[in-house]
Coordinates of C-alpha atoms in Angstrom, one line a residue:
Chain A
X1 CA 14.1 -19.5 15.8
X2 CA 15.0 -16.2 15.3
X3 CA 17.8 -14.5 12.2
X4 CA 19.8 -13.9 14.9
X5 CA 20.2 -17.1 16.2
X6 CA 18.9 -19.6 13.5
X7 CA 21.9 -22.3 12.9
X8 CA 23.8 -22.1 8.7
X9 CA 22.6 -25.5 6.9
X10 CA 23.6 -26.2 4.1
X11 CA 22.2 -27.7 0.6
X12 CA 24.4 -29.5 -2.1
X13 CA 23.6 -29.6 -5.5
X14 CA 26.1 -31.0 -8.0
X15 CA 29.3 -29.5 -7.5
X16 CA 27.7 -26.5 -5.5
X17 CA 27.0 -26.0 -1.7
X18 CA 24.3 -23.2 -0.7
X19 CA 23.9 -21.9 2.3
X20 CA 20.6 -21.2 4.4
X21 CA 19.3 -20.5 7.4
X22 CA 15.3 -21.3 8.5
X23 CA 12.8 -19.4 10.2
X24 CA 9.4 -19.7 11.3
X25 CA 7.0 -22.5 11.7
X26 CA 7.4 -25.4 9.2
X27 CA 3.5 -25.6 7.9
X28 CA 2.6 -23.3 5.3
X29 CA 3.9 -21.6 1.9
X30 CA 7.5 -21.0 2.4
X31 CA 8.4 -17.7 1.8
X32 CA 12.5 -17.5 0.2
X33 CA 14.2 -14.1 0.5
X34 CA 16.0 -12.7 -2.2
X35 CA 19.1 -10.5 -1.3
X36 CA 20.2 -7.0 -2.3
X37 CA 23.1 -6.0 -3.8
X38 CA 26.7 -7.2 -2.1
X39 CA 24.3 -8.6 0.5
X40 CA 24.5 -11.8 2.6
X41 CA 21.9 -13.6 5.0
X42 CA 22.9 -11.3 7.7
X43 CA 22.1 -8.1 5.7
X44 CA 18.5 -8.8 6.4
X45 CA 16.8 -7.2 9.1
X46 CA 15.8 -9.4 11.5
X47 CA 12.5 -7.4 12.7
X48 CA 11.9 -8.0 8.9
X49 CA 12.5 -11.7 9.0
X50 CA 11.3 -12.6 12.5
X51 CA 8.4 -10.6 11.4
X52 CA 7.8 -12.6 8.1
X53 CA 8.1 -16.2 9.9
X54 CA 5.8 -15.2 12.6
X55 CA 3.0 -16.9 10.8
X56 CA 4.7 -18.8 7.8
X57 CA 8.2 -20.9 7.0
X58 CA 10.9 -18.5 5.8
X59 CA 13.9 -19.1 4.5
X60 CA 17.1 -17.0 3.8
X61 CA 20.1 -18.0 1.8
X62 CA 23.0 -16.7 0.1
X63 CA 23.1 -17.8 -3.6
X64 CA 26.3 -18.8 -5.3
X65 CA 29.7 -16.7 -4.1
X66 CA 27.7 -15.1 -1.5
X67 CA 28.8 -15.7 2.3
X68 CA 30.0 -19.4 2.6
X69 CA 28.0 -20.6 -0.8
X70 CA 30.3 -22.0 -2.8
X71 CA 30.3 -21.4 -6.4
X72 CA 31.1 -18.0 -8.4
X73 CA 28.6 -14.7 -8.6
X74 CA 27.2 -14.9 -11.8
X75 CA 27.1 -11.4 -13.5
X76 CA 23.7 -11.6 -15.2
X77 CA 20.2 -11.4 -13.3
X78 CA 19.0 -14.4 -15.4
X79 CA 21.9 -16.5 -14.0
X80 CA 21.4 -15.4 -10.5
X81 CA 17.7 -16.3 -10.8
X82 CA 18.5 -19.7 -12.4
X83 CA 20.9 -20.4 -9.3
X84 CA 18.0 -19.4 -7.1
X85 CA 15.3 -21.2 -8.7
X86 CA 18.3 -24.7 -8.2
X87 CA 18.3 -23.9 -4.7
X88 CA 14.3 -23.5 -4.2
X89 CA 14.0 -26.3 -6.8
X90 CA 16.8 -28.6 -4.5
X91 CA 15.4 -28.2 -1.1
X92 CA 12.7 -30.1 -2.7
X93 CA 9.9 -27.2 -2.6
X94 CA 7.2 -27.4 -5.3
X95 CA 5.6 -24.4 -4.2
X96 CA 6.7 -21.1 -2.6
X97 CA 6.6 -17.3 -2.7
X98 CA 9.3 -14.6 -3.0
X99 CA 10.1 -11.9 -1.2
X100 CA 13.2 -9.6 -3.3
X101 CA 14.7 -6.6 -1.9
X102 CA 16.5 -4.6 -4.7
X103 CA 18.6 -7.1 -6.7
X104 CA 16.6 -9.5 -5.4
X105 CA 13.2 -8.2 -6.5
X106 CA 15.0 -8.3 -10.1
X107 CA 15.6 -11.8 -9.7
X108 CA 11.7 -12.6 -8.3
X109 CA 10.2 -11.2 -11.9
X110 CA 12.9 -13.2 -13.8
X111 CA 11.7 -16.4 -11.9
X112 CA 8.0 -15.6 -11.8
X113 CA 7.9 -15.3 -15.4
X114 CA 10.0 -18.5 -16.1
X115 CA 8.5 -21.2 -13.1
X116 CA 4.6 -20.1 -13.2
X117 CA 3.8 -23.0 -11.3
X118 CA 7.0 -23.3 -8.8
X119 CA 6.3 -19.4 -7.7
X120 CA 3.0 -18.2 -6.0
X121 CA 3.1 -15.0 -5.4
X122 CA 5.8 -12.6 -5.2
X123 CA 7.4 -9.4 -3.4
X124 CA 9.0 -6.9 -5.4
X125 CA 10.6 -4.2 -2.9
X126 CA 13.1 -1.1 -3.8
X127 CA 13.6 -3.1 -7.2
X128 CA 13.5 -1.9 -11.1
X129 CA 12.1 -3.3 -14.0
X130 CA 14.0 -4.5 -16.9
X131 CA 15.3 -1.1 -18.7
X132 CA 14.2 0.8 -15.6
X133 CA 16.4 3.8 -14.4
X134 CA 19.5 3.3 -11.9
X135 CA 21.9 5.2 -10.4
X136 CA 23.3 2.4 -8.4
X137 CA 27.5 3.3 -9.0
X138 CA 26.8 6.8 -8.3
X139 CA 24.8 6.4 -5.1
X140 CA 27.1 3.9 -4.3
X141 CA 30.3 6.3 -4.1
X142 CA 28.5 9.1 -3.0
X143 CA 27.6 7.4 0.3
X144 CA 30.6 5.5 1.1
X145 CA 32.0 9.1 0.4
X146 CA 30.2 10.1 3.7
X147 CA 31.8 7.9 5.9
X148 CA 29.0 7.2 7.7
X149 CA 29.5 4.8 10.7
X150 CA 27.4 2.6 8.6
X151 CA 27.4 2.7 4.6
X152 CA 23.6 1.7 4.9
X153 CA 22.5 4.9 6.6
X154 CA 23.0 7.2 3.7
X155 CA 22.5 4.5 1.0
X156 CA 19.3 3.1 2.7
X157 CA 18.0 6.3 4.4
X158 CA 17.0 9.6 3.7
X159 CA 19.2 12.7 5.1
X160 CA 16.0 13.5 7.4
X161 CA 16.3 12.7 11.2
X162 CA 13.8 10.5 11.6
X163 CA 14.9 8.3 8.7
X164 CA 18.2 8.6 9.7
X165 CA 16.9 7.7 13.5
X166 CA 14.9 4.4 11.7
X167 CA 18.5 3.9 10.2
X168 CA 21.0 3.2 13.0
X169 CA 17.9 1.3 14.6
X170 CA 18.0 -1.0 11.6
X171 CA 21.6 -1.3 12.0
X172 CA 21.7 -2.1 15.6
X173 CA 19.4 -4.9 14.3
X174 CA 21.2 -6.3 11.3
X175 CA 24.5 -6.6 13.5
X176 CA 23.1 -7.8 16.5
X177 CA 24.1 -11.4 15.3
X178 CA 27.8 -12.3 16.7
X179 CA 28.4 -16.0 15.8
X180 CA 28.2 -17.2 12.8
X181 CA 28.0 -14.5 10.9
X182 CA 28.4 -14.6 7.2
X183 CA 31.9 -12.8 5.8
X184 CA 31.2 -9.4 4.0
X185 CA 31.4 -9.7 0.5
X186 CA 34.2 -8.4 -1.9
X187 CA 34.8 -7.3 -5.1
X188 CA 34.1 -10.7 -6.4
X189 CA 30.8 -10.2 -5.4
X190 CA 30.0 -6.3 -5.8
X191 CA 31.8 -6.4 -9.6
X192 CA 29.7 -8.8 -11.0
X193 CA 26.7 -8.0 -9.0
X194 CA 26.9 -4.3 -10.5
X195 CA 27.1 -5.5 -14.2
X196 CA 24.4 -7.4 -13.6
X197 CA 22.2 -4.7 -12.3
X198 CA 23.3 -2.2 -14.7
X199 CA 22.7 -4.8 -17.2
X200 CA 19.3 -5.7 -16.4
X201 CA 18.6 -1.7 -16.6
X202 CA 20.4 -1.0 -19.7
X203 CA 18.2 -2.6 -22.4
X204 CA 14.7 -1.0 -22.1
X205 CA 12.1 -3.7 -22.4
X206 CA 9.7 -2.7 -24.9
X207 CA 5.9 -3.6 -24.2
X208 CA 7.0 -4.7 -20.7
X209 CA 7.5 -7.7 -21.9
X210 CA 8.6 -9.6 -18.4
X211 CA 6.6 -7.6 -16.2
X212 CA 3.2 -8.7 -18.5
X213 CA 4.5 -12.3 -18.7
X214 CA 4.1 -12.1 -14.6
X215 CA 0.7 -13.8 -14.2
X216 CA 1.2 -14.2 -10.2
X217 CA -0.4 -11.5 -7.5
X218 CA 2.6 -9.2 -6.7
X219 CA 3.5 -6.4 -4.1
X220 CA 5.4 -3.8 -5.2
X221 CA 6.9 -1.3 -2.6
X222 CA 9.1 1.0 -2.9
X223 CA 10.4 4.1 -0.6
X224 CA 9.4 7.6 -1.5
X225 CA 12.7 8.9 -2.4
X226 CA 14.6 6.2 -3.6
X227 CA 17.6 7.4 -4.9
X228 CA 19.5 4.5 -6.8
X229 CA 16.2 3.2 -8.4
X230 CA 13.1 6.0 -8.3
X231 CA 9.5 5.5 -7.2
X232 CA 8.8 6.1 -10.8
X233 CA 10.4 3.3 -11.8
X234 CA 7.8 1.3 -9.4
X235 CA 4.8 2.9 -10.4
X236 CA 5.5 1.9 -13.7
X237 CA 5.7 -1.7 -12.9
X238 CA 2.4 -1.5 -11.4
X239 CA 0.9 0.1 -14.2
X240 CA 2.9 -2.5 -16.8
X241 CA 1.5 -5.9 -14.4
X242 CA -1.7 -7.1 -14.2
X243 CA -2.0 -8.3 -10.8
X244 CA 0.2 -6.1 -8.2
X245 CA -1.0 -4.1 -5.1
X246 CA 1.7 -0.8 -5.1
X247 CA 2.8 0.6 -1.7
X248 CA 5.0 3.8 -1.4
X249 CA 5.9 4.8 2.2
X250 CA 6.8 8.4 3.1
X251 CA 10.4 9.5 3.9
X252 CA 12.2 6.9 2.5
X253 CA 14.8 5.8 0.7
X254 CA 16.4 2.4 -0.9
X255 CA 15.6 0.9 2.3
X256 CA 12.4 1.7 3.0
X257 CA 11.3 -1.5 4.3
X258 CA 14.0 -1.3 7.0
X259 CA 12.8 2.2 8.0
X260 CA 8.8 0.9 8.4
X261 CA 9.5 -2.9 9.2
X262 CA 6.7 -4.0 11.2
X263 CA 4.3 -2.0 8.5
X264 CA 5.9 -4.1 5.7
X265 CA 5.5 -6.9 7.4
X266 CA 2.1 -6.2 8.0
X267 CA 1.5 -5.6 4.0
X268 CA 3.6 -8.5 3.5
X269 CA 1.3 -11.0 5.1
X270 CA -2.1 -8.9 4.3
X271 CA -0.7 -9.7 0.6
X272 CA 0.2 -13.1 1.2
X273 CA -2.6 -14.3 3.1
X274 CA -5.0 -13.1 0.9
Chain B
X1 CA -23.3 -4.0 15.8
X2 CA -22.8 -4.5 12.1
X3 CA -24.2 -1.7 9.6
X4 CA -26.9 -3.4 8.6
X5 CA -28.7 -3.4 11.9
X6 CA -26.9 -0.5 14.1
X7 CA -29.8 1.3 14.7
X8 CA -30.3 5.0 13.8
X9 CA -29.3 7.9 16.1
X10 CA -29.8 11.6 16.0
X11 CA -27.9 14.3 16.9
X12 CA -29.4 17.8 17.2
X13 CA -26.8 21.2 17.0
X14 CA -28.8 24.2 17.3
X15 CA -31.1 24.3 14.3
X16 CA -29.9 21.0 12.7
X17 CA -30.0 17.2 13.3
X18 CA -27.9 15.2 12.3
X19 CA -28.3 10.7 11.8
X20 CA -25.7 8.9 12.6
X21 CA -25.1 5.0 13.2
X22 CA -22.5 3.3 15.6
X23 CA -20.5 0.4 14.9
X24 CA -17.7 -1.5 16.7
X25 CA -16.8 -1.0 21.0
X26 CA -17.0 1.9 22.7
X27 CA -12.7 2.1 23.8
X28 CA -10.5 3.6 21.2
X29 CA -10.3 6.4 18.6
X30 CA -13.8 6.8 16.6
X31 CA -12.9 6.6 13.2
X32 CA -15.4 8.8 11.3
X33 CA -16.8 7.4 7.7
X34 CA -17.3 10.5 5.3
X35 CA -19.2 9.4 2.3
X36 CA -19.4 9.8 -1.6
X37 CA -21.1 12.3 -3.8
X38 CA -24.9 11.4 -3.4
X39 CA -24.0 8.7 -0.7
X40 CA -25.9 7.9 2.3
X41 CA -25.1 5.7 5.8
X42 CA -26.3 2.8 3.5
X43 CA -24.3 3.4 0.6
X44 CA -21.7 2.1 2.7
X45 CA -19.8 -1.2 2.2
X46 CA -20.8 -3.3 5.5
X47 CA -17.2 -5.3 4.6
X48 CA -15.6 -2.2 5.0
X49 CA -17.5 -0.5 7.9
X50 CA -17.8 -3.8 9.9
X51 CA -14.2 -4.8 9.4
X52 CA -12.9 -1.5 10.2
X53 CA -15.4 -1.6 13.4
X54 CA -14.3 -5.2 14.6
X55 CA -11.5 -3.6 16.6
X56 CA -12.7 0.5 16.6
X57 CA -15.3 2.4 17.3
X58 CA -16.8 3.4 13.6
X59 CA -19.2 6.2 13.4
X60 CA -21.4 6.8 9.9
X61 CA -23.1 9.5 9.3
X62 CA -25.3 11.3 7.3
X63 CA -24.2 15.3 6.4
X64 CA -26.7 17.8 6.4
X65 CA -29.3 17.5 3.7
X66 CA -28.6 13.5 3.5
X67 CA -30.9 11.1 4.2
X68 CA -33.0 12.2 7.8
X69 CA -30.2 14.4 8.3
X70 CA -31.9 17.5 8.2
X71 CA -30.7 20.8 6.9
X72 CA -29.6 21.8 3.5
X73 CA -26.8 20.7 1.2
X74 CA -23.6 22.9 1.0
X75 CA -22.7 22.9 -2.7
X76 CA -18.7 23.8 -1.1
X77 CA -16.1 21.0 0.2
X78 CA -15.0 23.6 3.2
X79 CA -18.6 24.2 4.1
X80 CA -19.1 20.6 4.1
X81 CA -16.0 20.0 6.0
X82 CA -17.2 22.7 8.3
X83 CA -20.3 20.3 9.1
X84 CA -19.2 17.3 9.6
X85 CA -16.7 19.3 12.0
X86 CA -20.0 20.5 13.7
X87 CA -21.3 16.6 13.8
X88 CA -17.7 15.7 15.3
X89 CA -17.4 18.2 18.3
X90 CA -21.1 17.7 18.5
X91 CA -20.7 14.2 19.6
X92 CA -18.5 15.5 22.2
X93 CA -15.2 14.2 20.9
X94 CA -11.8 15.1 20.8
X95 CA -9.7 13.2 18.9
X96 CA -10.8 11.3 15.9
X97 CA -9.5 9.2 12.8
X98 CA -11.3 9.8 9.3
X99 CA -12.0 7.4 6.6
X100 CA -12.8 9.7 3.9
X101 CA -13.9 8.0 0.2
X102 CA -14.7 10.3 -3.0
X103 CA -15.9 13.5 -1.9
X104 CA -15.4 12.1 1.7
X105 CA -11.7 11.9 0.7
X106 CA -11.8 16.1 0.1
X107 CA -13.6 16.6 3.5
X108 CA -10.7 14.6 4.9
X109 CA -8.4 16.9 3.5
X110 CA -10.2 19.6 5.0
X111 CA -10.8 18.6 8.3
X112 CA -7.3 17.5 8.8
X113 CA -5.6 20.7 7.7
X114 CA -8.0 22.9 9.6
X115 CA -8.2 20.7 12.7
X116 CA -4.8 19.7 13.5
X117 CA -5.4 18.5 17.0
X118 CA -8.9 16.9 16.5
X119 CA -7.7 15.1 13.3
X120 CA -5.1 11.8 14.6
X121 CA -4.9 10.3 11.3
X122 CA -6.6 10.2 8.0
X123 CA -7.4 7.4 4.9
X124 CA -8.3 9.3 1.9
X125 CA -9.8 6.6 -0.8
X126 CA -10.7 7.3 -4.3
X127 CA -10.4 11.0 -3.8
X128 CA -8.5 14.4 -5.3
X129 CA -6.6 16.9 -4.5
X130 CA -8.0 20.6 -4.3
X131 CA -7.2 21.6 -8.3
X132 CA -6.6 18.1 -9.1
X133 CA -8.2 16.4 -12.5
X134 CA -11.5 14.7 -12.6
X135 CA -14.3 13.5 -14.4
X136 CA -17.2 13.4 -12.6
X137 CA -20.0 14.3 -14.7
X138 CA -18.9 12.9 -17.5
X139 CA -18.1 9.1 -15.9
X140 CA -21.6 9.3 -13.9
X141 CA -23.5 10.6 -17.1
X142 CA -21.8 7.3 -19.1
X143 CA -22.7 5.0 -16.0
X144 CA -26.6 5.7 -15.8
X145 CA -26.6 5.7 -19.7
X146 CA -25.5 1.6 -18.9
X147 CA -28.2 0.8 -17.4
X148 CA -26.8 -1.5 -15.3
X149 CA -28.8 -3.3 -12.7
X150 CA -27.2 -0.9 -10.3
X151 CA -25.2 2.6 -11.5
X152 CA -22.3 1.3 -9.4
X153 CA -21.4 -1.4 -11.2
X154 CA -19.8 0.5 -14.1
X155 CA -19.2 3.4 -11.9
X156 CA -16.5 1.8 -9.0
X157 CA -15.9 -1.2 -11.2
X158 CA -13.5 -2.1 -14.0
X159 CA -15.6 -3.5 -17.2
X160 CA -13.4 -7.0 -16.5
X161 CA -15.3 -9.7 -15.2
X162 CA -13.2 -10.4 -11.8
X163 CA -14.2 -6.4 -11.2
X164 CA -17.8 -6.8 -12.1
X165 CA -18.4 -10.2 -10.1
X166 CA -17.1 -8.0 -7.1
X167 CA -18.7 -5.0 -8.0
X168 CA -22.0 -7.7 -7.5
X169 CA -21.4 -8.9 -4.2
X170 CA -20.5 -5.4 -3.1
X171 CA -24.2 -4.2 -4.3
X172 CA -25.2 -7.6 -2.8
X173 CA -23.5 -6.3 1.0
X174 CA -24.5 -2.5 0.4
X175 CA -28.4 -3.4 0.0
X176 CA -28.6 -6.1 2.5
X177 CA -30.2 -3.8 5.2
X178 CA -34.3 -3.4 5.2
X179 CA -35.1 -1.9 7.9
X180 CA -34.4 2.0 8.4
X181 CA -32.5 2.6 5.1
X182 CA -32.0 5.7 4.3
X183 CA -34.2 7.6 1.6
X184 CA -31.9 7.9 -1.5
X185 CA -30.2 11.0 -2.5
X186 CA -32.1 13.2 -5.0
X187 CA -31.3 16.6 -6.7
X188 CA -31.3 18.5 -3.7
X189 CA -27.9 16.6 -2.8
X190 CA -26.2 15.5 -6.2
X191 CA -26.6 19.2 -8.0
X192 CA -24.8 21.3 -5.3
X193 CA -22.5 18.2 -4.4
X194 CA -21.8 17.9 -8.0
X195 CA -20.9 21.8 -7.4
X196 CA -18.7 20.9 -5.2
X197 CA -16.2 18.7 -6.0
X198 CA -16.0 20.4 -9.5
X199 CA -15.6 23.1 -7.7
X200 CA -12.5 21.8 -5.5
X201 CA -11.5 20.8 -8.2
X202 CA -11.6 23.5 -10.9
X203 CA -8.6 25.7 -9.5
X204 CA -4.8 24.7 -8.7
X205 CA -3.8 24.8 -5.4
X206 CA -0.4 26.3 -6.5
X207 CA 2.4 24.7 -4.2
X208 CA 0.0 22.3 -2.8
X209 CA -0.9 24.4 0.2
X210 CA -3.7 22.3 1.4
X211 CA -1.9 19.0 1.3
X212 CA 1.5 20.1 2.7
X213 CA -0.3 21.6 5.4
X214 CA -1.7 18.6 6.8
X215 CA 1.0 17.6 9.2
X216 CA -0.9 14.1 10.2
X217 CA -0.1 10.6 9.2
X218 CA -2.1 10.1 5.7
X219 CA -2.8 7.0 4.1
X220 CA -3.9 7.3 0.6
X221 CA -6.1 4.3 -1.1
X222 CA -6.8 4.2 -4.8
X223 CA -8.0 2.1 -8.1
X224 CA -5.5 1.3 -10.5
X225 CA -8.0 2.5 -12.8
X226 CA -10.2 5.5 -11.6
X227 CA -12.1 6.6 -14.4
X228 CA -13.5 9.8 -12.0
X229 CA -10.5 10.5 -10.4
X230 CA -7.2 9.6 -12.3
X231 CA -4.8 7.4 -10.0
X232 CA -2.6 10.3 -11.4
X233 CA -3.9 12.3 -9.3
X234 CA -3.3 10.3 -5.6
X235 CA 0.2 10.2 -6.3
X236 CA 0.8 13.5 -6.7
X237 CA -0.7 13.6 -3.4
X238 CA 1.0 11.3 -1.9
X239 CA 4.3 13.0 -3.4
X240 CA 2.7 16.3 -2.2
X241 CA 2.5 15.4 1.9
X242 CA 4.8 15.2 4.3
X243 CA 3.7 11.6 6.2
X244 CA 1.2 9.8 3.6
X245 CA 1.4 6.2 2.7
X246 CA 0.2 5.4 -0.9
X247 CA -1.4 2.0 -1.8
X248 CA -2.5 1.3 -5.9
X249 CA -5.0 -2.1 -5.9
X250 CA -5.0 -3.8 -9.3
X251 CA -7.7 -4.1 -12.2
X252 CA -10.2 -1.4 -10.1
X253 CA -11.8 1.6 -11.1
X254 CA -13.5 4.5 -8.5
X255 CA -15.0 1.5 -5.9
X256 CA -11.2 0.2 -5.2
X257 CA -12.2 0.0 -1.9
X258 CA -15.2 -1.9 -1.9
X259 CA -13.3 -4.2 -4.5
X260 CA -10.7 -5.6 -1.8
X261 CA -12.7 -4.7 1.1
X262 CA -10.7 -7.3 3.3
X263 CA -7.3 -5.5 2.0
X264 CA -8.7 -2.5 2.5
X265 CA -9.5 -3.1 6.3
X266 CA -6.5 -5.1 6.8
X267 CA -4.6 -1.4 5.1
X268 CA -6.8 0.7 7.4
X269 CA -5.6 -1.2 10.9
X270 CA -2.3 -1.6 10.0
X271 CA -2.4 2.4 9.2
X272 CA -4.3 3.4 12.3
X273 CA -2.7 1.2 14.5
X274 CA 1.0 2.1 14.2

């Protein structure tokens, strides 16, 4: 079972309907992915995924107002971690580990600091810390300013050829998918989204706080030229933690881990089957 | 074939012979172990060499002046660099991968920048760049004034206990071998080696010459906590190159590397491989 062709289930909990798709074999740690910014389930890039659930059960999912979840986008990262951590919590999983891209590697500190037990070990890629920097509205307009074919190319990709190259290959990939696909999201998604990163960035967390309450082995990687949150930003996370490995990879932007999938996915289980 | 019992070879170029073990099979890139100030074939991790040499021909070596290597020791990283070079071509190859550590890490540099087709790819562990900052005598003055059971205890490993009960079981690997060790270092090597990397060291490569030269895939490994050689230090190189990977491990001082050997190995193929 593939991203491309895994079937939509979907959980219920209370008045709220998630909705997920799995990969992978069913024995082993399951590995949840935690989205970027706007993005749904099919934002991911299946040589990421596939890659991921070779060897372990992975499961992506759009939390609440994403895709077809029900529910309303919450605006805070703490909210959007809590409605993560209900979905985990109401598959009935007691035990699993994290892989966030961007927004979503925001939401895997908030959850590894509050459920110590419930998270194992956790991937923090193209993320910020609490208070880090961001430039997330202004690399936002700037590259749908290109008009690119795909917003993703300049927003996920260096202006180099070979990024740019890795870039359209990544999109080929993360469109391949024709039925089923989740909608795109709107403004009632990207608005509150945005407030919540800018948010989670605006109040500088003195003494690292979060990031030293993190007592689970983490990976931090980030792209080399990140423009909407710096490397910098990730080296100072790894300094700040007391368990991460740190990986930069050359050329890259925001989505560095699209541009050098089968390496990340080689880190990613190097990390996680340690 | 492990390290422990590969059995010693010689090499004789003109006036000199070099010693040299081989690990791994005989198809594939050799990847070529450069060593640490004072260090001989043995002061090699067998975690490290035998992992890397499970799916790769691994060649250690002994520079001139080192163990039965005869000759003298250069007290310059180039002239060094030009040695090994002379060991390389002397075995009659033509394409090689380099897994430099320390000093071994400034060879790399080197070799790569001057021998563009020769050098595929190169891992540069615990090293710094030409003019960056270091430490040496200082940190090894402190570590022999520890008397610890073995000087590399408190000079690769952090003062935690997780570091120093794997600093232990690395000195437990790296003396395993009786038979055919190699004499230890004495003042012939460690006062012009000493020389030498203070030396590389001392003046600033102004625009990074040396590292933006080297135009082959890079993969930089350091300790979170490098007393010797400040993880400062490898990111600036890794910000300096044009094609280098960067990978921080946590809680680890100067022996990163022999720290996570399984990571390391696991970093090494993934690197070499793609």
């Amino acid at each position: 079972m593939s991203l491309e062709t895994a079937r939509t289930e979907y959980l219920n909990v209370d008045d709220v309907r998630f909705a997920f798709r799995r990969l992978g074999p069913t024995a082993g740690t399951p590995l949840i992915l935690l989205q970027h910014f706007t993005g749904t389930m099919d934002a991911w890039d299946p040589a990421v995924a596939d890659g991921l659930a070779a060897t372990r059960p992975v499961i992506a999912f759009n939390n609440l107002g994403i895709g077809t979840s029900t529910g309303r986008t919450p605006d805070t990262v703490e909210q959007m971690a809590a409605d993560a951590g209900t979905f985990i919590r109401g598959l009935g999983l007691s035990k699993v580990d994290l892989v966030g891209f961007s927004l979503g590697g925001m939401l895997a500190q908030v959850l590894a600091m509050q459920h110590p037990s419930l998270i194992r070990k956790i991937v923090i890629a193209g993320a910020a810390p609490r208070g880090g920097e961001e430039h997330l509205l202004a690399v936002v307009e700037d590259a749908f300013a290109q008009g690119a074919p795909d917003v993703r190319l300049p927003l996920f990709f260096t202006p180099s050829e070979k990024s740019q190259r890795a870039g359209q290959a990544f999109v080929a990939r993360a469109t391949a998918r024709t039925q089923d696909r989740d909608p795109d999201s709107g403004d009632d998604v990207s608005v509150p989204q945005a407030k919540a990163i800018i948010g989670w960035c605006a109040v500088k967390d003195e003494g690292d706080t979060t990031l030293r309450a993190i007592a689970q082995p983490a990976l931090i990687v980030h792209g080399s030229d990140d423009t909407m949150f710096p490397s910098i930003n990730a080296y100072n996370m790894f300094k700040a933690m007391k368990n991460a490995q740190f990986v930069l990879y050359p050329d890259s932007g925001h989505g560095a881990v699209f541009q050098y999938p089968e390496t990340f996915v080689a880190h990613c289980h190097t990390f996680l089957d340690a």
